[in-house]
Amino acid sequence: MKILPDLSRRARHPLSWTRPGVIRGARTLASAGLLCAVLPAQGPLQVIYGISPTQYFGNAIVSFSDADGDGIEDFATAIPCDNQRGPLSGSVKIYTGMPAYERLNLLGSHAGDLFGSAIARLPDLNCDGYDELLVGAPGASQNGRSSGEALVFSGRDARILLRVPGAAPGDECGAAVCALGDLNGDGIAEFAIGSPGARKFGRNSGSVSVYDGSNLRVLFNFFGDAFGERFGTSLVGSGDMDGDGLPDLAVGAPCPLLDRPGYARVFSGADASVLYTFGGQHTWELFGASLAAAGDVDGDGRGDLLVGAPRARSGATAIADAIDHACGAASVFSGSSGQPLYTFAADQSEDLLGTSVALGPDLDGDGRADLLVGAPQRLRPRSGYVRAYSTRDGRTLGTWIGAGPGDEFGSSCAVLHSSQGAPLLAVGAPTTRNILPTDATRGASVGAIVLIRLESSRP
C-alpha cells in the first residue's frame, strides 16, 4: 500500500485550480442572477446559489441524463433542509448542464422529512427515454417517526413512479440510495436503499435492501453486525469486483457511535455473498462514510472501490490518541485481491478529506480515469477543496479550492460528461455565503454549486 500525503503547500486563490507551477485566480462577474468565474482550462464557469440560508443547498450532487440536448449531462442537487413544505421538509432540484437552469423541482411532503438526504441516478425504468431519480427521505414518518422512505421520480416530468416506505420507527430508510444495474437479466436496473437506524442486531445496527427495479420485489437484505454501526450509511454499485459479469454492491458502516474505525463491505450481485470487508486503522475514523466505484485502477479487468474516512488521522497526527485530528483519508481497494492500492491522506487537522469521493475523467492524459476526493474543512477560516489523484501512480494532480472561509467546498462532487468536449466538475459548497451585490440574500449562508470545466493535460 502506498500512503500519499498532501504535499501541495502553495498559495490558494479563490476558486482556483492548482498544479505544480500553475495557479489561476478567479475573475468574477455577476450575470443573470448567477456568479460566473471565467478562467482558462480548469477554472470555474458558473456558480449557482441556493435561495434561502442554512438549507444545505449542494449537500449532494449526481449527474443526470441530458434532457435539453445540449450535449452536456444535466445534474441533480439535494437541499435536505429546505422549508417549502415545513421545516426540514427538503427538496431536490434538477438543472440543465451548462449554462445551468432549473428544470425540475421535487419537494418533500412533510416537515422533518429531510427529503434529498440521499440521491441517485437510475437508468430509465419506464422506457420513456429519460433516466429516473431515486431520492431518500430518512425523516419521513409514514410508519412511525423517522421510519423514512425512498421514492423514484420520473426524470421527464417528476411523477412518482415508485415509493418504498421504511419498515419501523427510527429506521431512517433512504439515508443512502444507489443504482446497481441489472442483476436478474430482465433489462431493468435494480437499486439499493440503506436504513442505518434499523435495529435487527441492536439500535442503529443498520440494514440495506436491494429491490427489483421492475416490481419492487426485495431481492436481498443485508444487515449490520452490531449496535451503533450505522450499516447502510453509504452505498455504491461498485462494478463487477468478482469477475462474474454482474455488478456488486458496497455498503459503508462508519460506526459513528462506537470507538471503532468503521468498515465497508462488498456483496456479490449474484448471490449476496460477502466478497470483502475493508476496515479502517484507528478509532473514530468514520471509514466507509463515503464510497465510489473507482473503475479498474490496477488494470486487472475487475472493478475497484474508493472508500472515504473523513476523520482518519494521518501524517504527523497518525499516532495521536485524540479523536479531533480529523485530517481525513481515502483508500482504493483492488476488486481482484482486496488489497489496498493507494491511500490518499490530508495532513491538516479537520480537513475531513474523504467526505466525498468520485470517479473523475482522465485529467493527466494517460488514458485512465482519475479520482476526485473532497475535503470540506469544517473549521474556519478554511474554505474546503477537491483534490484530483492519478490512478496510474497515485500522485496529486491538482486541487480546486473554495472561495471563502466556511464554504465547506468539496462536501459533494460529481462529473458531468459532455459529447462535445471536456466534461464539467460540479462541486457542492453547502454553506457558501452569497456575494452577489444585487441579491436579497447577500452575505447569507445559502450554499452553492460550482461548475468547473475539466481539461486533460499530460504531466
Tab-separated table of C-alpha atoms in Angstrom:
chain	number	residue	atom	x	y	z
A	1	MET	CA	0.000	0.000	0.000
A	2	LYS	CA	1.234	3.463	-0.889
A	3	ILE	CA	0.336	6.268	1.547
A	4	LEU	CA	0.344	9.575	-0.241
A	5	PRO	CA	0.019	12.737	1.888
A	6	ASP	CA	-0.979	16.160	0.625
A	7	LEU	CA	2.278	17.781	-0.471
A	8	SER	CA	0.856	20.914	-2.095
A	9	ARG	CA	1.755	23.890	0.111
A	10	ARG	CA	1.234	26.832	-2.204
A	11	ALA	CA	-0.831	29.993	-2.385
A	12	ARG	CA	-4.539	29.298	-2.691
A	13	HIS	CA	-6.540	31.741	-4.754
A	14	PRO	CA	-10.354	31.814	-4.546
A	15	LEU	CA	-11.991	29.138	-6.692
A	16	SER	CA	-8.658	28.172	-8.185
A	17	TRP	CA	-7.131	25.101	-9.740
A	18	THR	CA	-3.600	24.435	-8.567
A	19	ARG	CA	-0.925	22.262	-10.129
A	20	PRO	CA	2.827	22.330	-9.670
A	21	GLY	CA	3.867	25.674	-11.139
A	22	VAL	CA	0.323	26.713	-12.103
A	23	ILE	CA	-2.044	28.907	-10.078
A	24	ARG	CA	-5.049	30.569	-11.646
A	25	GLY	CA	-7.121	33.039	-9.632
A	26	ALA	CA	-10.771	33.726	-10.438
A	27	ARG	CA	-12.124	36.764	-12.238
A	28	THR	CA	-15.787	37.094	-11.324
A	29	LEU	CA	-18.777	38.939	-12.712
A	30	ALA	CA	-22.489	38.997	-11.907
A	31	SER	CA	-24.770	37.924	-14.729
A	32	ALA	CA	-28.369	36.715	-14.885
A	33	GLY	CA	-28.587	36.215	-11.130
A	34	LEU	CA	-25.506	33.970	-11.053
A	35	LEU	CA	-21.884	34.428	-10.177
A	36	CYS	CA	-19.723	33.433	-13.143
A	37	ALA	CA	-15.999	32.922	-12.914
A	38	VAL	CA	-14.297	32.856	-16.315
A	39	LEU	CA	-10.925	31.152	-16.389
A	40	PRO	CA	-8.856	29.221	-18.910
A	41	ALA	CA	-8.611	25.450	-18.653
A	42	GLN	CA	-9.539	24.271	-15.163
A	43	GLY	CA	-11.355	27.423	-13.978
A	44	PRO	CA	-14.916	27.791	-12.643
A	45	LEU	CA	-17.540	28.532	-15.301
A	46	GLN	CA	-20.649	29.155	-13.207
A	47	VAL	CA	-21.702	29.363	-9.570
A	48	ILE	CA	-25.319	28.587	-8.684
A	49	TYR	CA	-26.508	29.872	-5.318
A	50	GLY	CA	-29.228	28.481	-3.095
A	51	ILE	CA	-32.279	30.578	-2.321
A	52	SER	CA	-32.520	30.559	1.485
A	53	PRO	CA	-29.975	30.391	4.303
A	54	THR	CA	-28.928	27.204	6.145
A	55	GLN	CA	-30.734	24.759	3.870
A	56	TYR	CA	-27.556	22.943	2.702
A	57	PHE	CA	-28.036	23.587	-0.997
A	58	GLY	CA	-25.484	21.377	-2.768
A	59	ASN	CA	-25.259	18.817	0.028
A	60	ALA	CA	-25.299	16.045	-2.612
A	61	ILE	CA	-24.886	16.127	-6.411
A	62	VAL	CA	-25.415	13.456	-9.084
A	63	SER	CA	-25.124	13.636	-12.856
A	64	PHE	CA	-28.307	13.142	-14.865
A	65	SER	CA	-29.335	12.403	-18.441
A	66	ASP	CA	-29.121	15.252	-20.955
A	67	ALA	CA	-32.766	16.309	-21.261
A	68	ASP	CA	-32.211	19.566	-23.163
A	69	GLY	CA	-29.958	18.058	-25.839
A	70	ASP	CA	-27.034	20.437	-25.331
A	71	GLY	CA	-24.534	17.585	-25.206
A	72	ILE	CA	-23.723	18.066	-21.507
A	73	GLU	CA	-25.246	15.905	-18.796
A	74	ASP	CA	-27.776	17.559	-16.513
A	75	PHE	CA	-27.385	17.246	-12.748
A	76	ALA	CA	-29.491	16.981	-9.610
A	77	THR	CA	-28.688	18.522	-6.257
A	78	ALA	CA	-30.101	17.928	-2.786
A	79	ILE	CA	-31.410	20.576	-0.381
A	80	PRO	CA	-32.363	18.395	2.617
A	81	CYS	CA	-33.095	21.313	4.966
A	82	ASP	CA	-35.416	23.180	2.590
A	83	ASN	CA	-38.544	24.529	4.313
A	84	GLN	CA	-41.025	24.875	1.436
A	85	ARG	CA	-43.392	22.304	2.944
A	86	GLY	CA	-42.476	22.805	6.563
A	87	PRO	CA	-39.201	22.939	8.486
A	88	LEU	CA	-36.653	20.440	7.161
A	89	SER	CA	-39.094	19.035	4.598
A	90	GLY	CA	-36.328	19.077	1.986
A	91	SER	CA	-36.205	19.339	-1.793
A	92	VAL	CA	-34.217	18.276	-4.860
A	93	LYS	CA	-33.601	20.349	-7.987
A	94	ILE	CA	-32.605	19.109	-11.431
A	95	TYR	CA	-30.598	21.508	-13.604
A	96	THR	CA	-29.517	21.533	-17.219
A	97	GLY	CA	-25.790	21.149	-17.776
A	98	MET	CA	-24.157	24.425	-18.911
A	99	PRO	CA	-25.391	27.061	-18.505
A	100	ALA	CA	-27.331	25.596	-15.592
A	101	TYR	CA	-31.051	26.361	-15.486
A	102	GLU	CA	-33.529	24.744	-13.137
A	103	ARG	CA	-35.586	22.118	-14.998
A	104	LEU	CA	-37.452	20.238	-12.261
A	105	ASN	CA	-38.128	20.915	-8.578
A	106	LEU	CA	-39.044	17.978	-6.320
A	107	LEU	CA	-40.397	18.653	-2.831
A	108	GLY	CA	-40.606	16.673	0.382
A	109	SER	CA	-44.111	16.014	1.651
A	110	HIS	CA	-43.957	16.990	5.314
A	111	ALA	CA	-41.902	18.835	7.889
A	112	GLY	CA	-38.941	16.814	9.062
A	113	ASP	CA	-38.798	14.508	6.012
A	114	LEU	CA	-35.213	15.539	5.168
A	115	PHE	CA	-36.138	14.742	1.584
A	116	GLY	CA	-32.974	14.747	-0.516
A	117	SER	CA	-30.616	13.452	2.163
A	118	ALA	CA	-29.501	10.966	-0.491
A	119	ILE	CA	-29.992	10.957	-4.269
A	120	ALA	CA	-29.020	8.580	-7.068
A	121	ARG	CA	-29.439	8.413	-10.821
A	122	LEU	CA	-31.303	5.357	-12.068
A	123	PRO	CA	-31.343	4.109	-15.662
A	124	ASP	CA	-34.657	4.571	-17.479
A	125	LEU	CA	-37.241	2.352	-15.704
A	126	ASN	CA	-40.394	3.263	-17.657
A	127	CYS	CA	-38.869	3.289	-21.151
A	128	ASP	CA	-39.657	6.961	-21.874
A	129	GLY	CA	-36.066	7.808	-22.823
A	130	TYR	CA	-35.252	9.633	-19.586
A	131	ASP	CA	-33.298	8.422	-16.579
A	132	GLU	CA	-35.099	8.422	-13.232
A	133	LEU	CA	-34.061	9.896	-9.880
A	134	LEU	CA	-34.038	7.935	-6.624
A	135	VAL	CA	-34.453	10.200	-3.592
A	136	GLY	CA	-34.177	9.326	0.094
A	137	ALA	CA	-36.210	10.987	2.857
A	138	PRO	CA	-34.945	9.377	6.089
A	139	GLY	CA	-37.006	11.661	8.321
A	140	ALA	CA	-40.371	10.697	6.815
A	141	SER	CA	-42.760	9.147	9.323
A	142	GLN	CA	-45.266	7.032	7.388
A	143	ASN	CA	-44.602	4.002	9.601
A	144	GLY	CA	-43.536	5.816	12.730
A	145	ARG	CA	-41.209	8.689	13.481
A	146	SER	CA	-38.164	8.681	11.178
A	147	SER	CA	-39.119	5.375	9.628
A	148	GLY	CA	-38.068	7.073	6.398
A	149	GLU	CA	-38.828	6.361	2.773
A	150	ALA	CA	-37.297	6.415	-0.684
A	151	LEU	CA	-39.035	7.476	-3.880
A	152	VAL	CA	-38.317	7.055	-7.586
A	153	PHE	CA	-39.241	10.075	-9.712
A	154	SER	CA	-39.592	10.263	-13.458
A	155	GLY	CA	-36.714	12.212	-14.959
A	156	ARG	CA	-39.084	13.536	-17.610
A	157	ASP	CA	-41.838	15.146	-15.545
A	158	ALA	CA	-41.085	14.408	-11.842
A	159	ARG	CA	-44.012	11.987	-11.395
A	160	ILE	CA	-43.588	9.499	-8.542
A	161	LEU	CA	-43.042	6.075	-10.108
A	162	LEU	CA	-42.203	4.017	-7.027
A	163	ARG	CA	-42.325	4.524	-3.272
A	164	VAL	CA	-40.538	2.406	-0.649
A	165	PRO	CA	-41.532	3.188	2.970
A	166	GLY	CA	-39.358	2.363	5.953
A	167	ALA	CA	-40.491	-0.607	7.993
A	168	ALA	CA	-40.277	0.697	11.559
A	169	PRO	CA	-39.757	3.881	13.600
A	170	GLY	CA	-36.166	5.048	13.599
A	171	ASP	CA	-35.109	3.013	10.548
A	172	GLU	CA	-34.185	6.148	8.557
A	173	CYS	CA	-34.941	4.375	5.302
A	174	GLY	CA	-33.464	6.389	2.428
A	175	ALA	CA	-30.447	7.750	4.294
A	176	ALA	CA	-28.430	6.224	1.434
A	177	VAL	CA	-29.521	5.096	-2.040
A	178	CYS	CA	-27.776	3.801	-5.157
A	179	ALA	CA	-28.341	2.195	-8.548
A	180	LEU	CA	-26.911	-1.261	-9.165
A	181	GLY	CA	-27.525	-2.258	-12.762
A	182	ASP	CA	-29.469	-5.283	-13.977
A	183	LEU	CA	-28.958	-8.223	-11.597
A	184	ASN	CA	-31.719	-10.591	-12.780
A	185	GLY	CA	-31.495	-10.233	-16.541
A	186	ASP	CA	-34.848	-8.541	-17.149
A	187	GLY	CA	-33.297	-5.460	-18.728
A	188	ILE	CA	-34.331	-3.170	-15.827
A	189	ALA	CA	-31.831	-1.857	-13.310
A	190	GLU	CA	-32.088	-2.754	-9.644
A	191	PHE	CA	-31.389	-0.357	-6.783
A	192	ALA	CA	-30.437	-0.430	-3.099
A	193	ILE	CA	-31.738	1.572	-0.135
A	194	GLY	CA	-29.969	1.977	3.191
A	195	SER	CA	-31.672	2.177	6.597
A	196	PRO	CA	-28.796	2.846	9.020
A	197	GLY	CA	-31.119	3.258	12.000
A	198	ALA	CA	-32.618	-0.237	11.667
A	199	ARG	CA	-32.201	-2.375	14.766
A	200	LYS	CA	-32.204	-6.062	13.840
A	201	PHE	CA	-28.938	-6.549	15.761
A	202	GLY	CA	-29.294	-3.589	18.106
A	203	ARG	CA	-30.230	0.038	17.753
A	204	ASN	CA	-28.532	1.693	14.766
A	205	SER	CA	-27.046	-1.591	13.631
A	206	GLY	CA	-28.489	-0.789	10.199
A	207	SER	CA	-29.737	-2.635	7.143
A	208	VAL	CA	-29.772	-2.446	3.336
A	209	SER	CA	-32.339	-3.848	0.909
A	210	VAL	CA	-31.909	-4.466	-2.827
A	211	TYR	CA	-35.066	-4.024	-4.920
A	212	ASP	CA	-36.109	-5.283	-8.327
A	213	GLY	CA	-36.497	-2.182	-10.475
A	214	SER	CA	-39.474	-3.591	-12.362
A	215	ASN	CA	-41.745	-4.667	-9.487
A	216	LEU	CA	-40.179	-3.597	-6.146
A	217	ARG	CA	-39.641	-7.196	-5.084
A	218	VAL	CA	-36.895	-7.459	-2.467
A	219	LEU	CA	-34.012	-9.440	-3.911
A	220	PHE	CA	-31.582	-9.261	-0.988
A	221	ASN	CA	-31.446	-7.969	2.583
A	222	PHE	CA	-28.191	-7.174	4.349
A	223	PHE	CA	-27.649	-6.244	7.999
A	224	GLY	CA	-25.026	-4.640	10.181
A	225	ASP	CA	-23.280	-6.754	12.766
A	226	ALA	CA	-23.926	-4.845	15.990
A	227	PHE	CA	-25.318	-1.813	17.783
A	228	GLY	CA	-24.140	1.587	16.602
A	229	GLU	CA	-22.509	0.576	13.323
A	230	ARG	CA	-24.951	2.564	11.145
A	231	PHE	CA	-24.546	-0.032	8.389
A	232	GLY	CA	-26.086	1.433	5.239
A	233	THR	CA	-24.867	4.996	5.792
A	234	SER	CA	-23.339	4.910	2.311
A	235	LEU	CA	-23.923	2.727	-0.749
A	236	VAL	CA	-22.484	2.337	-4.220
A	237	GLY	CA	-22.794	-0.038	-7.118
A	238	SER	CA	-19.129	-0.971	-7.135
A	239	GLY	CA	-18.976	-2.573	-10.554
A	240	ASP	CA	-18.029	-6.198	-11.140
A	241	MET	CA	-15.429	-6.870	-8.448
A	242	ASP	CA	-15.524	-10.689	-8.573
A	243	GLY	CA	-15.486	-11.191	-12.340
A	244	ASP	CA	-18.851	-12.982	-12.661
A	245	GLY	CA	-20.298	-10.448	-15.085
A	246	LEU	CA	-22.755	-8.901	-12.594
A	247	PRO	CA	-22.405	-5.623	-10.684
A	248	ASP	CA	-21.721	-5.873	-6.967
A	249	LEU	CA	-22.782	-3.709	-4.024
A	250	ALA	CA	-20.587	-1.925	-1.472
A	251	VAL	CA	-22.061	-0.791	1.865
A	252	GLY	CA	-20.492	1.598	4.349
A	253	ALA	CA	-20.759	1.233	8.138
A	254	PRO	CA	-18.770	4.130	9.642
A	255	CYS	CA	-19.589	3.179	13.258
A	256	PRO	CA	-20.016	6.783	14.494
A	257	LEU	CA	-21.429	5.629	17.842
A	258	LEU	CA	-18.582	3.253	18.647
A	259	ASP	CA	-14.855	3.523	19.346
A	260	ARG	CA	-14.174	1.614	16.134
A	261	PRO	CA	-12.764	2.769	12.792
A	262	GLY	CA	-15.721	1.703	10.639
A	263	TYR	CA	-15.815	-0.626	7.649
A	264	ALA	CA	-17.040	-1.116	4.090
A	265	ARG	CA	-18.446	-4.473	2.984
A	266	VAL	CA	-18.803	-5.693	-0.598
A	267	PHE	CA	-21.571	-8.136	-1.529
A	268	SER	CA	-21.929	-10.216	-4.666
A	269	GLY	CA	-24.683	-9.104	-7.004
A	270	ALA	CA	-25.230	-12.718	-7.995
A	271	ASP	CA	-25.846	-14.445	-4.644
A	272	ALA	CA	-25.397	-11.775	-1.916
A	273	SER	CA	-22.309	-13.476	-0.519
A	274	VAL	CA	-19.689	-11.320	1.198
A	275	LEU	CA	-16.752	-10.677	-1.121
A	276	TYR	CA	-14.701	-8.336	1.064
A	277	THR	CA	-14.810	-6.373	4.299
A	278	PHE	CA	-12.424	-3.427	4.340
A	279	GLY	CA	-11.696	-1.665	7.642
A	280	GLY	CA	-10.012	1.490	8.874
A	281	GLN	CA	-6.947	1.659	11.105
A	282	HIS	CA	-7.877	3.919	14.036
A	283	THR	CA	-10.963	4.507	16.151
A	284	TRP	CA	-13.471	7.163	15.085
A	285	GLU	CA	-12.177	7.354	11.501
A	286	LEU	CA	-15.689	7.043	10.023
A	287	PHE	CA	-14.171	4.698	7.481
A	288	GLY	CA	-16.902	3.882	4.968
A	289	ALA	CA	-18.741	7.194	5.343
A	290	SER	CA	-18.395	7.700	1.570
A	291	LEU	CA	-17.966	5.239	-1.291
A	292	ALA	CA	-17.379	5.406	-5.046
A	293	ALA	CA	-16.744	2.931	-7.821
A	294	ALA	CA	-13.129	3.569	-8.819
A	295	GLY	CA	-13.123	1.853	-12.209
A	296	ASP	CA	-10.274	-0.534	-12.948
A	297	VAL	CA	-7.327	1.149	-11.234
A	298	ASP	CA	-4.876	-1.781	-11.359
A	299	GLY	CA	-5.747	-2.969	-14.874
A	300	ASP	CA	-6.860	-6.472	-13.893
A	301	GLY	CA	-10.293	-6.269	-15.506
A	302	ARG	CA	-12.150	-6.021	-12.187
A	303	GLY	CA	-13.904	-3.072	-10.620
A	304	ASP	CA	-12.095	-1.365	-7.725
A	305	LEU	CA	-13.510	0.594	-4.782
A	306	LEU	CA	-12.730	4.051	-3.353
A	307	VAL	CA	-13.556	4.434	0.366
A	308	GLY	CA	-13.559	7.688	2.334
A	309	ALA	CA	-12.604	8.017	6.013
A	310	PRO	CA	-13.123	11.723	6.732
A	311	ARG	CA	-11.951	11.625	10.342
A	312	ALA	CA	-8.865	9.489	9.758
A	313	ARG	CA	-5.660	10.561	11.479
A	314	SER	CA	-2.745	10.837	9.121
A	315	GLY	CA	0.637	12.485	8.635
A	316	ALA	CA	2.139	13.846	11.847
A	317	THR	CA	-1.031	13.090	13.818
A	318	ALA	CA	-1.316	9.400	12.901
A	319	ILE	CA	-0.138	8.178	16.293
A	320	ALA	CA	-2.186	10.636	18.347
A	321	ASP	CA	-4.956	9.335	20.587
A	322	ALA	CA	-7.227	12.384	20.292
A	323	ILE	CA	-10.269	11.987	18.062
A	324	ASP	CA	-10.264	15.586	16.814
A	325	HIS	CA	-7.337	15.261	14.411
A	326	ALA	CA	-9.742	14.670	11.535
A	327	CYS	CA	-7.295	15.062	8.686
A	328	GLY	CA	-9.195	12.509	6.624
A	329	ALA	CA	-8.155	9.972	4.025
A	330	ALA	CA	-9.455	7.912	1.116
A	331	SER	CA	-8.273	4.462	0.063
A	332	VAL	CA	-8.540	2.475	-3.174
A	333	PHE	CA	-9.015	-1.291	-2.889
A	334	SER	CA	-8.482	-3.882	-5.619
A	335	GLY	CA	-11.525	-5.855	-6.718
A	336	SER	CA	-9.478	-8.941	-7.562
A	337	SER	CA	-7.255	-9.180	-4.490
A	338	GLY	CA	-8.946	-6.958	-1.916
A	339	GLN	CA	-5.606	-5.298	-1.222
A	340	PRO	CA	-5.252	-1.530	-0.802
A	341	LEU	CA	-3.715	0.086	-3.867
A	342	TYR	CA	-3.394	3.683	-2.645
A	343	THR	CA	-4.289	5.713	0.410
A	344	PHE	CA	-4.607	9.468	-0.124
A	345	ALA	CA	-4.104	11.395	3.103
A	346	ALA	CA	-4.533	15.008	4.145
A	347	ASP	CA	-2.098	16.479	6.638
A	348	GLN	CA	-4.093	19.223	8.347
A	349	SER	CA	-6.423	18.683	11.282
A	350	GLU	CA	-10.123	18.970	10.384
A	351	ASP	CA	-9.599	18.825	6.612
A	352	LEU	CA	-12.089	15.920	6.547
A	353	LEU	CA	-10.611	14.592	3.316
A	354	GLY	CA	-12.817	11.753	2.089
A	355	THR	CA	-16.149	13.396	2.914
A	356	SER	CA	-16.953	12.996	-0.785
A	357	VAL	CA	-15.351	10.654	-3.317
A	358	ALA	CA	-15.950	10.224	-7.047
A	359	LEU	CA	-14.535	8.722	-10.210
A	360	GLY	CA	-13.321	11.549	-12.429
A	361	PRO	CA	-12.292	11.765	-16.076
A	362	ASP	CA	-8.758	11.373	-17.422
A	363	LEU	CA	-7.048	14.534	-16.172
A	364	ASP	CA	-3.405	13.716	-16.903
A	365	GLY	CA	-3.808	12.355	-20.435
A	366	ASP	CA	-2.658	8.808	-19.679
A	367	GLY	CA	-5.872	7.175	-20.916
A	368	ARG	CA	-7.077	6.254	-17.412
A	369	ALA	CA	-9.880	7.845	-15.407
A	370	ASP	CA	-8.601	9.603	-12.292
A	371	LEU	CA	-10.097	10.040	-8.814
A	372	LEU	CA	-11.653	13.000	-7.005
A	373	VAL	CA	-11.761	13.406	-3.206
A	374	GLY	CA	-13.448	16.252	-1.319
A	375	ALA	CA	-12.297	17.889	1.921
A	376	PRO	CA	-14.827	20.476	3.193
A	377	GLN	CA	-12.573	21.683	6.037
A	378	ARG	CA	-15.359	22.429	8.502
A	379	LEU	CA	-13.078	24.557	10.647
A	380	ARG	CA	-12.914	28.265	9.875
A	381	PRO	CA	-11.248	30.137	8.277
A	382	ARG	CA	-10.591	27.383	5.734
A	383	SER	CA	-12.907	27.012	2.731
A	384	GLY	CA	-12.623	23.379	1.601
A	385	TYR	CA	-11.185	21.763	-1.508
A	386	VAL	CA	-11.460	18.910	-4.015
A	387	ARG	CA	-8.274	17.100	-4.942
A	388	ALA	CA	-7.579	15.009	-8.041
A	389	TYR	CA	-5.374	11.916	-7.862
A	390	SER	CA	-3.821	9.870	-10.659
A	391	THR	CA	-4.878	6.223	-10.904
A	392	ARG	CA	-1.612	5.435	-12.672
A	393	ASP	CA	0.747	6.293	-9.820
A	394	GLY	CA	-1.367	7.892	-7.071
A	395	ARG	CA	0.232	11.322	-7.314
A	396	THR	CA	-1.706	14.522	-6.675
A	397	LEU	CA	-2.745	16.092	-9.978
A	398	GLY	CA	-4.207	19.301	-8.593
A	399	THR	CA	-6.654	20.958	-6.236
A	400	TRP	CA	-9.746	23.130	-6.591
A	401	ILE	CA	-10.279	25.401	-3.588
A	402	GLY	CA	-13.367	27.172	-2.255
A	403	ALA	CA	-13.810	30.921	-2.427
A	404	GLY	CA	-14.304	31.901	1.185
A	405	PRO	CA	-13.998	30.789	4.813
A	406	GLY	CA	-16.563	28.291	5.956
A	407	ASP	CA	-17.796	27.372	2.436
A	408	GLU	CA	-17.441	23.602	3.024
A	409	PHE	CA	-16.481	23.396	-0.653
A	410	GLY	CA	-15.992	19.720	-1.506
A	411	SER	CA	-18.873	18.368	0.577
A	412	SER	CA	-20.091	16.755	-2.651
A	413	CYS	CA	-18.835	16.425	-6.214
A	414	ALA	CA	-19.880	14.815	-9.498
A	415	VAL	CA	-18.605	14.751	-13.081
A	416	LEU	CA	-20.911	15.859	-15.908
A	417	HIS	CA	-19.828	14.230	-19.157
A	418	SER	CA	-20.095	16.026	-22.474
A	419	SER	CA	-20.405	14.732	-26.022
A	420	GLN	CA	-18.906	17.971	-27.314
A	421	GLY	CA	-15.639	18.256	-25.451
A	422	ALA	CA	-14.266	18.429	-21.923
A	423	PRO	CA	-16.515	17.301	-19.058
A	424	LEU	CA	-17.572	19.518	-16.173
A	425	LEU	CA	-16.974	19.078	-12.457
A	426	ALA	CA	-19.870	20.074	-10.193
A	427	VAL	CA	-18.803	20.765	-6.592
A	428	GLY	CA	-21.134	21.409	-3.679
A	429	ALA	CA	-20.353	24.086	-1.090
A	430	PRO	CA	-23.471	23.954	1.128
A	431	THR	CA	-22.524	26.785	3.494
A	432	THR	CA	-21.166	29.282	0.950
A	433	ARG	CA	-22.193	32.895	1.514
A	434	ASN	CA	-23.904	34.758	-1.324
A	435	ILE	CA	-21.658	37.571	-2.601
A	436	LEU	CA	-23.884	38.916	-5.389
A	437	PRO	CA	-24.273	42.658	-4.712
A	438	THR	CA	-27.855	42.852	-6.028
A	439	ASP	CA	-29.238	39.754	-4.338
A	440	ALA	CA	-31.527	39.928	-1.296
A	441	THR	CA	-29.608	37.084	0.379
A	442	ARG	CA	-26.209	38.756	0.014
A	443	GLY	CA	-23.989	37.661	2.892
A	444	ALA	CA	-26.249	34.783	3.899
A	445	SER	CA	-25.043	31.184	4.030
A	446	VAL	CA	-27.231	29.925	1.175
A	447	GLY	CA	-24.900	27.282	-0.265
A	448	ALA	CA	-23.678	26.970	-3.830
A	449	ILE	CA	-22.700	24.621	-6.638
A	450	VAL	CA	-19.604	25.465	-8.654
A	451	LEU	CA	-19.284	24.212	-12.247
A	452	ILE	CA	-15.696	23.772	-13.460
A	453	ARG	CA	-14.505	22.671	-16.909
A	454	LEU	CA	-12.061	19.774	-16.761
A	455	GLU	CA	-9.315	19.680	-19.370
A	456	SER	CA	-6.980	16.743	-19.818
A	457	SER	CA	-3.297	17.616	-19.911
A	458	ARG	CA	-0.188	15.468	-19.935
A	459	PRO	CA	2.155	15.825	-16.970
